[in-house]
């Protein structure tokens, strides 16, 4: 499954981010996706793919990092929801 | 520290009549109701009530998708109203220290849409988790925070939750900050979006809602009338910019009116039954604070929700305070046209009062055909009056919990 278009679609629908503004090298920081935004994004991906996010994962810096995490979600197909937000 | 005079230099609103304060006031002068039959979305059991819904408001179109998605509807309405008031004040062009300017906001229920959606996901849709933004969208101070972010205002940022007096109290407390000289400018107001299924059912259970169908909904709210049956819920937001008079004059600001007094009290007797003694104390406190005599008041924007007991108690309180002057005091309850916006009612009606002074025109109580005997004694305005003489006016907010707040405004004279 091609993950990048899915991420681009979610970023566009949720944050109004232009489709052409997102490449694998784009950093999440430059897209203003903070820790809470990342949790929201992962929840959305979980819902769309029907598989849970891994319990622990290194916080992604770029969109390519995010693609890798989601690919691992599909491979494993199990895990628990992440908890990245800080109060 | 000597007292500063406090004036209103900006107004903004989102109401069932739209988001232009002048057009809103024009509609009120014409006696036009914006109330219609409202059916909440995703209702497990069908329900339809007369209500004032801000139908023309679209948060995503107005704020952009990304910003709107990070806000509950009450924050969206509040942010748009506050931005409009700020633009209207033209303070952005002034050299004013924005780090000193605060936002005092009022809401009764805060992020009710978020709470409702979260419970629906958990209990009806059997979801095991809800949006990670639920807490920050739903919290009562979210609107005030978004307003401060958007305008870059670094002063005190407080939210008052005092049921239907919330935004009047926010205005009154902001007024005190400016009058004391702590800051030259404050943004004050409130927002409320209670038209969600669970909240509607809660109010329905209280047996205080006016009922109606498609045809009768616009006339369902009939304050002071013998046929009055109860209140009509609505949503909305309003914001005003309060400014030190000298500061405003120096920068050549447009001044709508002067806020000259603020009175509060608690009935300390019952959660929902109003008490005249408490209201009289708030009214008297506002007059004393404004250094106004009762016979200087030409208009009262009543709390006037159209409940049997509430309207009668309010008229009794006003008659006591105004005494022999009562029959000359014009009174109207504009909730008959925009509904009861709960925590935002105070600021919306304060804006109506400000416009009454600025334009020397008095909006009516719509649908008032036969004044109930227990509501007689003051000069009920039943048709909009232009060319009126209004020197000073009061705006009443009497909340569940027995909290009363009265704002006293004057026509601005240099």
Coordinates of C-alpha atoms in Angstrom, one line a residue:
Chain A
X1 CA 0.0 0.0 0.0
X2 CA 1.3 3.5 -0.9
X3 CA 1.3 5.3 2.4
X4 CA 2.4 8.8 1.3
X5 CA -0.8 9.7 -0.6
X6 CA -2.8 8.7 2.5
X7 CA -0.7 11.0 4.7
X8 CA -0.9 13.8 2.2
X9 CA -4.7 13.4 2.1
X10 CA -5.1 13.5 5.9
X11 CA -2.8 16.6 6.2
X12 CA -4.8 18.3 3.5
X13 CA -8.2 17.5 4.9
X14 CA -7.3 18.2 8.5
X15 CA -4.8 21.1 8.2
X16 CA -5.6 22.6 4.8
X17 CA -1.9 21.8 3.9
X18 CA -1.4 22.1 0.1
X19 CA -0.9 18.7 -1.5
X20 CA 2.2 19.9 -3.4
X21 CA 3.8 21.2 -0.2
X22 CA 4.3 17.7 1.2
X23 CA 7.2 15.5 0.1
X24 CA 9.0 12.6 2.0
X25 CA 11.7 15.1 3.1
X26 CA 9.2 17.6 4.5
X27 CA 9.5 18.0 8.3
X28 CA 6.4 17.8 10.5
X29 CA 7.7 20.9 12.3
X30 CA 7.5 22.9 9.0
X31 CA 3.9 21.7 8.6
X32 CA 3.2 22.9 12.2
X33 CA 2.2 19.3 13.2
X34 CA 3.0 19.3 17.0
X35 CA 2.9 16.4 19.4
X36 CA -0.9 16.7 19.8
X37 CA -1.3 17.0 16.1
X38 CA 0.7 13.9 15.6
X39 CA -1.5 11.9 17.9
X40 CA -4.5 13.2 16.0
X41 CA -3.0 12.3 12.7
X42 CA -2.2 8.7 14.0
X43 CA -5.7 8.3 15.3
X44 CA -7.0 9.3 11.8
X45 CA -4.7 6.8 10.1
X46 CA -5.7 4.1 12.6
X47 CA -9.4 4.7 11.7
X48 CA -8.7 4.7 8.0
X49 CA -6.5 1.6 7.9
X50 CA -8.3 -0.3 10.7
X51 CA -5.1 -1.2 12.4
X52 CA -3.8 0.2 15.7
X53 CA -0.6 2.3 16.0
X54 CA 2.4 0.8 17.7
X55 CA 2.7 1.3 21.5
X56 CA 6.1 2.9 21.3
X57 CA 7.7 4.6 18.4
X58 CA 10.4 7.2 17.9
X59 CA 8.9 10.5 17.2
X60 CA 9.0 11.1 13.4
X61 CA 10.9 14.1 12.1
X62 CA 10.0 13.9 8.5
X63 CA 7.0 12.6 6.5
X64 CA 9.3 9.7 5.4
X65 CA 9.7 8.8 9.0
X66 CA 6.0 8.8 9.4
X67 CA 5.6 6.6 6.4
X68 CA 7.9 4.0 8.0
X69 CA 5.9 4.0 11.2
X70 CA 2.6 3.4 9.3
X71 CA 4.2 0.7 7.2
X72 CA 5.2 -1.1 10.4
X73 CA 1.6 -0.7 11.6
X74 CA 0.4 -2.5 8.6
X75 CA 3.0 -5.3 8.9
X76 CA 2.4 -5.9 12.6
X77 CA -1.3 -5.1 12.5
X78 CA -1.4 -4.9 16.2
X79 CA -0.2 -2.7 19.1
X80 CA -1.6 0.0 21.3
X81 CA -2.3 3.6 20.8
X82 CA 0.6 6.1 21.3
X83 CA 0.7 8.6 24.0
X84 CA 2.7 11.6 22.9
X85 CA 0.9 14.6 24.2
X86 CA 2.3 16.5 27.0
X87 CA -0.1 18.6 29.2
Chain B
X1 CA -5.4 56.2 41.8
X2 CA -8.1 58.3 40.2
X3 CA -10.9 56.6 38.3
X4 CA -10.6 56.6 34.5
X5 CA -13.7 57.0 32.4
X6 CA -14.3 53.9 30.3
X7 CA -15.7 54.0 26.8
X8 CA -16.7 51.4 24.2
X9 CA -14.6 51.7 21.0
X10 CA -15.3 48.4 19.2
X11 CA -18.1 46.0 18.9
X12 CA -18.4 42.6 17.2
X13 CA -21.0 39.9 17.2
X14 CA -22.1 36.6 15.7
X15 CA -25.9 36.3 16.2
X16 CA -28.8 34.4 14.7
X17 CA -29.4 37.7 12.8
X18 CA -25.9 37.7 11.3
X19 CA -22.5 39.1 12.2
X20 CA -22.9 42.8 11.4
X21 CA -23.8 44.7 14.6
X22 CA -25.6 47.5 12.7
X23 CA -27.6 45.2 10.6
X24 CA -28.4 43.2 13.7
X25 CA -29.7 46.3 15.4
X26 CA -31.6 47.4 12.3
X27 CA -33.4 44.0 12.3
X28 CA -34.3 44.4 16.0
X29 CA -35.6 47.9 15.4
X30 CA -37.9 46.4 12.7
X31 CA -39.0 43.7 15.2
X32 CA -37.7 40.9 13.1
X33 CA -37.3 37.5 14.8
X34 CA -34.4 35.2 13.8
X35 CA -35.9 32.3 15.7
X36 CA -36.9 29.2 13.8
X37 CA -37.7 25.6 14.4
X38 CA -34.4 23.8 15.2
X39 CA -33.7 20.1 15.0
X40 CA -30.3 19.0 16.4
X41 CA -28.1 16.7 14.3
X42 CA -27.6 13.1 15.3
X43 CA -30.5 13.1 17.8
X44 CA -31.1 9.6 19.0
X45 CA -34.8 10.6 19.5
X46 CA -36.3 13.3 17.4
X47 CA -36.7 16.7 19.0
X48 CA -37.5 20.1 17.5
X49 CA -37.6 23.4 19.4
X50 CA -37.9 27.1 18.6
X51 CA -34.3 28.3 18.8
X52 CA -31.9 31.0 17.5
X53 CA -29.2 29.3 15.4
X54 CA -26.4 31.2 13.6
X55 CA -27.2 29.6 10.3
X56 CA -25.0 31.8 8.2
X57 CA -21.9 31.2 10.3
X58 CA -19.4 28.8 8.8
X59 CA -16.3 28.3 11.0
X60 CA -14.2 26.6 8.3
X61 CA -14.9 29.3 5.7
X62 CA -14.3 32.2 8.2
X63 CA -11.3 30.9 10.0
X64 CA -9.8 28.4 7.6
X65 CA -10.0 24.6 8.0
X66 CA -6.9 24.1 10.1
X67 CA -7.7 26.8 12.7
X68 CA -11.4 25.9 12.8
X69 CA -10.7 22.2 13.3
X70 CA -8.7 23.2 16.5
X71 CA -11.7 24.9 18.0
X72 CA -15.1 24.0 19.5
X73 CA -17.9 26.0 17.9
X74 CA -18.1 28.3 20.9
X75 CA -14.5 29.3 20.4
X76 CA -15.1 29.8 16.7
X77 CA -18.0 32.2 17.3
X78 CA -16.1 33.9 20.0
X79 CA -12.9 34.4 18.0
X80 CA -14.8 35.8 15.0
X81 CA -16.8 38.2 17.3
X82 CA -13.6 39.4 19.1
X83 CA -11.7 39.8 15.9
X84 CA -14.5 42.0 14.5
X85 CA -14.6 44.1 17.7
X86 CA -10.8 44.5 17.5
X87 CA -10.9 45.5 13.8
X88 CA -13.7 47.9 14.6
X89 CA -11.7 49.6 17.3
X90 CA -8.8 50.2 14.9
X91 CA -6.4 49.6 17.8
X92 CA -4.1 47.5 15.5
X93 CA -3.0 50.8 13.9
X94 CA -2.4 52.4 17.3
X95 CA 0.8 52.2 19.3
X96 CA -0.8 50.3 22.2
X97 CA 1.2 47.8 24.4
X98 CA -0.6 44.6 23.5
X99 CA 1.2 42.8 26.3
X100 CA -1.0 44.8 28.7
X101 CA -4.3 44.1 27.0
X102 CA -6.4 41.3 28.5
X103 CA -9.3 39.3 27.4
X104 CA -12.2 38.6 29.9
X105 CA -14.7 36.2 28.5
X106 CA -17.9 34.6 29.6
X107 CA -19.5 31.2 28.8
X108 CA -21.9 29.0 30.7
X109 CA -21.1 25.7 29.1
X110 CA -17.9 26.1 27.1
X111 CA -17.2 23.4 24.5
X112 CA -20.5 21.7 24.6
X113 CA -20.2 20.3 21.1
X114 CA -17.0 18.7 21.9
X115 CA -18.4 17.1 25.1
X116 CA -21.4 15.9 23.2
X117 CA -19.3 14.4 20.3
X118 CA -17.0 12.7 22.8
X119 CA -19.8 11.0 24.7
X120 CA -21.5 10.0 21.5
X121 CA -18.3 8.3 20.3
X122 CA -17.8 6.6 23.6
X123 CA -21.3 5.5 24.5
X124 CA -23.2 5.3 21.2
X125 CA -20.4 4.3 18.7
X126 CA -18.6 2.0 21.1
X127 CA -15.3 3.7 20.5
X128 CA -12.5 3.1 23.0
X129 CA -10.9 6.4 22.5
X130 CA -11.8 10.0 21.6
X131 CA -10.1 12.9 19.9
X132 CA -6.8 13.9 21.6
X133 CA -8.0 17.5 21.3
X134 CA -11.1 16.8 23.4
X135 CA -9.7 18.5 26.5
X136 CA -8.3 21.6 24.9
X137 CA -11.4 22.0 22.7
X138 CA -13.9 21.5 25.4
X139 CA -12.4 23.6 28.3
X140 CA -14.3 26.7 29.2
X141 CA -11.3 29.1 28.7
X142 CA -10.5 27.8 25.2
X143 CA -12.3 30.7 23.5
X144 CA -10.5 33.4 25.5
X145 CA -7.2 31.6 24.8
X146 CA -7.9 31.5 21.0
X147 CA -8.8 35.2 21.1
X148 CA -5.6 36.1 22.8
X149 CA -3.5 34.0 20.4
X150 CA -5.2 35.5 17.4
X151 CA -4.9 39.1 18.4
X152 CA -1.6 38.8 20.2
X153 CA -2.9 40.1 23.5
X154 CA -0.7 39.3 26.5
X155 CA -2.6 40.7 29.4
X156 CA -4.8 38.8 31.9
X157 CA -6.9 36.2 30.3
X158 CA -9.9 35.1 32.5
X159 CA -13.1 33.2 31.8
X160 CA -16.1 33.7 33.9
X161 CA -18.7 30.9 34.1
X162 CA -21.8 32.4 35.8
X163 CA -24.6 30.8 33.8
X164 CA -26.6 33.5 32.1
X165 CA -24.7 36.4 33.6
X166 CA -21.3 35.1 32.4
X167 CA -20.5 37.7 29.8
X168 CA -22.0 40.6 31.7
X169 CA -19.7 39.8 34.5
X170 CA -16.7 39.5 32.1
X171 CA -17.5 43.0 30.8
X172 CA -18.0 44.4 34.3
X173 CA -14.7 42.9 35.6
X174 CA -12.9 44.2 32.5
X175 CA -14.4 47.6 33.1
X176 CA -12.9 47.7 36.5
X177 CA -9.5 46.9 35.2
X178 CA -9.6 49.8 32.8
X179 CA -11.3 52.2 35.2
X180 CA -8.6 51.5 37.8
X181 CA -5.9 52.4 35.3
X182 CA -4.3 48.9 35.3
X183 CA -4.6 48.8 31.5
X184 CA -5.9 51.2 28.9
X185 CA -7.7 48.6 26.9
X186 CA -9.6 45.3 27.5
X187 CA -11.5 43.0 25.2
X188 CA -14.6 41.5 26.8
X189 CA -17.5 39.4 25.9
X190 CA -18.7 35.9 25.7
X191 CA -19.9 33.0 23.5
X192 CA -22.2 30.1 23.9
X193 CA -23.3 27.3 21.6
X194 CA -25.8 25.2 23.5
X195 CA -27.8 23.8 20.6
X196 CA -26.7 20.2 21.0
X197 CA -29.0 17.3 21.7
X198 CA -28.0 16.6 25.4
X199 CA -28.2 20.3 26.4
X200 CA -31.5 20.8 24.6
X201 CA -32.9 17.7 26.5
X202 CA -31.7 19.1 29.8
X203 CA -33.4 22.5 29.2
X204 CA -36.5 20.7 28.0
X205 CA -36.6 18.8 31.3
X206 CA -36.6 22.0 33.2
X207 CA -40.0 22.8 31.7
X208 CA -39.0 26.4 30.9
X209 CA -38.8 26.2 27.1
X210 CA -41.3 27.8 24.8
X211 CA -42.6 25.2 22.3
X212 CA -43.7 25.7 18.7
X213 CA -43.7 24.4 15.2
X214 CA -42.4 25.8 11.9
X215 CA -45.2 28.4 11.7
X216 CA -45.2 29.6 15.4
X217 CA -41.5 29.3 16.2
X218 CA -40.5 32.9 15.2
X219 CA -43.1 34.2 17.7
X220 CA -42.5 31.7 20.5
X221 CA -40.6 34.0 22.8
X222 CA -43.1 36.5 24.2
X223 CA -41.6 38.4 27.2
X224 CA -44.0 40.3 29.4
X225 CA -47.0 39.1 27.4
X226 CA -50.0 37.3 29.1
X227 CA -49.4 34.4 26.7
X228 CA -45.7 34.0 27.5
X229 CA -44.7 30.3 27.8
X230 CA -41.0 30.3 28.4
X231 CA -37.6 31.0 27.0
X232 CA -36.1 30.2 23.6
X233 CA -32.5 28.9 23.5
X234 CA -30.0 30.4 21.1
X235 CA -26.4 30.5 20.3
X236 CA -24.1 33.5 19.7
X237 CA -21.1 35.5 20.6
X238 CA -20.3 39.2 21.2
X239 CA -17.3 41.2 22.1
X240 CA -16.6 44.8 23.0
X241 CA -13.4 46.8 23.3
X242 CA -13.3 48.8 26.5
X243 CA -10.9 51.7 26.5
X244 CA -9.7 54.5 28.8
X245 CA -11.6 57.5 27.5
X246 CA -8.4 59.7 27.4
X247 CA -6.5 57.0 25.5
X248 CA -9.4 56.7 23.0
X249 CA -9.7 60.5 22.5
X250 CA -6.0 60.9 22.0
X251 CA -5.9 58.4 19.1
X252 CA -9.1 59.8 17.6
X253 CA -11.2 56.6 18.2
X254 CA -14.8 56.3 17.4
X255 CA -16.7 56.1 20.7
X256 CA -20.0 54.3 20.8
X257 CA -20.9 54.9 24.4
X258 CA -19.6 55.2 27.9
X259 CA -19.7 52.2 30.4
X260 CA -20.1 54.0 33.7
X261 CA -21.2 51.4 36.2
X262 CA -21.5 47.8 37.2
X263 CA -23.4 46.2 40.0
X264 CA -23.5 42.6 41.2
X265 CA -25.3 40.6 43.9
X266 CA -26.4 37.1 44.8
X267 CA -29.9 36.2 45.7
X268 CA -28.5 33.6 48.1
X269 CA -31.9 31.9 48.2
X270 CA -32.6 29.4 45.4
X271 CA -30.8 27.9 42.4
X272 CA -33.4 28.8 39.8
X273 CA -36.1 31.0 41.4
X274 CA -35.2 34.7 41.1
X275 CA -35.5 37.0 44.0
X276 CA -36.4 40.6 43.8
X277 CA -34.3 41.7 46.8
X278 CA -31.1 40.4 45.1
X279 CA -31.9 42.0 41.8
X280 CA -32.7 45.4 43.5
X281 CA -29.3 45.3 45.2
X282 CA -27.5 44.7 41.9
X283 CA -29.5 47.5 40.2
X284 CA -28.9 49.9 43.0
X285 CA -25.2 49.0 43.0
X286 CA -24.9 49.7 39.3
X287 CA -26.6 53.1 39.6
X288 CA -24.4 54.1 42.6
X289 CA -21.3 52.9 40.8
X290 CA -22.2 55.0 37.8
X291 CA -23.2 57.9 39.9
X292 CA -26.5 58.0 38.2
X293 CA -29.9 58.8 39.7
X294 CA -32.8 56.5 38.9
X295 CA -34.6 59.2 37.0
X296 CA -31.6 59.6 34.6
X297 CA -32.2 56.1 33.2
X298 CA -34.2 56.3 29.9
X299 CA -34.0 52.6 28.8
X300 CA -33.5 49.1 30.2
X301 CA -32.6 46.1 28.2
X302 CA -34.3 43.5 30.3
X303 CA -33.1 40.1 31.2
X304 CA -36.7 39.2 30.0
X305 CA -36.5 35.6 29.2
X306 CA -40.3 35.1 28.9
X307 CA -40.7 32.8 31.9
X308 CA -43.7 33.2 34.0
X309 CA -41.9 34.0 37.2
X310 CA -38.7 35.6 35.9
X311 CA -40.4 38.4 34.0
X312 CA -42.7 39.4 36.9
X313 CA -39.9 39.4 39.4
X314 CA -37.7 41.6 37.1
X315 CA -40.5 44.2 36.6
X316 CA -41.1 44.2 40.4
X317 CA -37.4 44.9 41.0
X318 CA -37.3 47.6 38.4
X319 CA -40.4 49.3 39.7
X320 CA -39.0 49.3 43.2
X321 CA -35.7 50.9 42.0
X322 CA -37.4 53.5 39.7
X323 CA -40.3 54.3 41.9
X324 CA -42.3 57.2 40.5
X325 CA -40.1 57.4 37.4
X326 CA -41.0 53.8 36.4
X327 CA -43.7 54.7 33.8
X328 CA -41.2 56.8 31.9
X329 CA -38.5 54.2 31.6
X330 CA -38.5 52.5 28.3
X331 CA -38.0 48.7 28.5
X332 CA -37.6 45.9 26.0
X333 CA -36.6 42.3 26.0
X334 CA -34.8 41.7 22.7
X335 CA -34.5 38.0 23.5
X336 CA -38.0 37.9 21.8
X337 CA -36.0 38.2 18.6
X338 CA -32.5 36.7 19.1
X339 CA -33.4 34.2 21.8
X340 CA -31.5 33.4 25.0
X341 CA -27.8 32.9 24.3
X342 CA -27.1 31.9 27.9
X343 CA -23.5 32.9 28.7
X344 CA -23.4 35.1 25.7
X345 CA -26.7 36.8 26.4
X346 CA -25.1 39.5 28.5
X347 CA -22.7 40.8 25.9
X348 CA -25.2 40.5 23.0
X349 CA -27.7 42.6 25.0
X350 CA -24.9 45.0 26.1
X351 CA -24.2 45.6 22.4
X352 CA -27.9 46.2 21.9
X353 CA -27.8 48.7 24.7
X354 CA -24.7 50.4 23.4
X355 CA -26.3 50.7 19.9
X356 CA -29.4 52.1 21.5
X357 CA -27.3 54.9 23.0
X358 CA -25.1 55.4 19.9
X359 CA -28.0 55.6 17.5
X360 CA -30.7 57.0 19.9
X361 CA -33.1 54.4 18.8
X362 CA -34.9 51.8 21.0
X363 CA -35.6 48.2 19.8
X364 CA -38.9 46.7 20.9
X365 CA -40.0 43.6 22.7
X366 CA -41.4 41.7 19.7
X367 CA -44.7 39.8 19.9
X368 CA -45.8 41.8 23.0
X369 CA -49.5 42.2 22.4
X370 CA -51.1 42.2 25.8
X371 CA -48.9 43.2 28.7
X372 CA -49.4 40.8 31.6
X373 CA -50.7 42.7 34.7
X374 CA -47.8 41.5 36.8
X375 CA -45.4 42.9 34.1
X376 CA -47.0 46.4 33.9
X377 CA -45.6 49.6 35.3
X378 CA -42.8 50.5 32.9
X379 CA -43.0 51.9 29.4
X380 CA -43.0 48.8 27.3
X381 CA -41.6 49.4 23.8
X382 CA -43.6 47.4 21.3
X383 CA -42.4 49.0 18.1
X384 CA -38.9 50.2 17.3
X385 CA -38.4 53.9 18.1
X386 CA -36.0 56.1 16.2
X387 CA -35.3 59.6 17.2
X388 CA -35.5 58.7 20.9
X389 CA -33.7 60.5 23.7
X390 CA -31.7 58.0 25.6
X391 CA -29.2 59.5 28.1
X392 CA -28.4 56.5 30.1
X393 CA -29.4 52.8 30.0
X394 CA -29.1 49.6 31.9
X395 CA -28.5 46.0 30.7
X396 CA -29.7 43.3 33.1
X397 CA -28.5 39.7 33.5
X398 CA -30.0 37.6 36.2
X399 CA -28.6 34.1 36.3
X400 CA -29.4 30.7 37.7
X401 CA -27.6 30.4 40.9
X402 CA -28.9 33.8 41.9
X403 CA -26.0 35.7 40.5
X404 CA -27.1 39.2 39.2
X405 CA -25.1 41.6 37.1
X406 CA -26.2 45.0 35.9
X407 CA -24.3 47.2 33.5
X408 CA -24.9 51.0 33.3
X409 CA -24.1 52.8 30.1
X410 CA -24.3 56.5 29.2
X411 CA -24.5 58.3 26.0
X412 CA -21.0 59.5 25.3
X413 CA -20.4 63.2 26.0
X414 CA -16.9 64.5 25.9

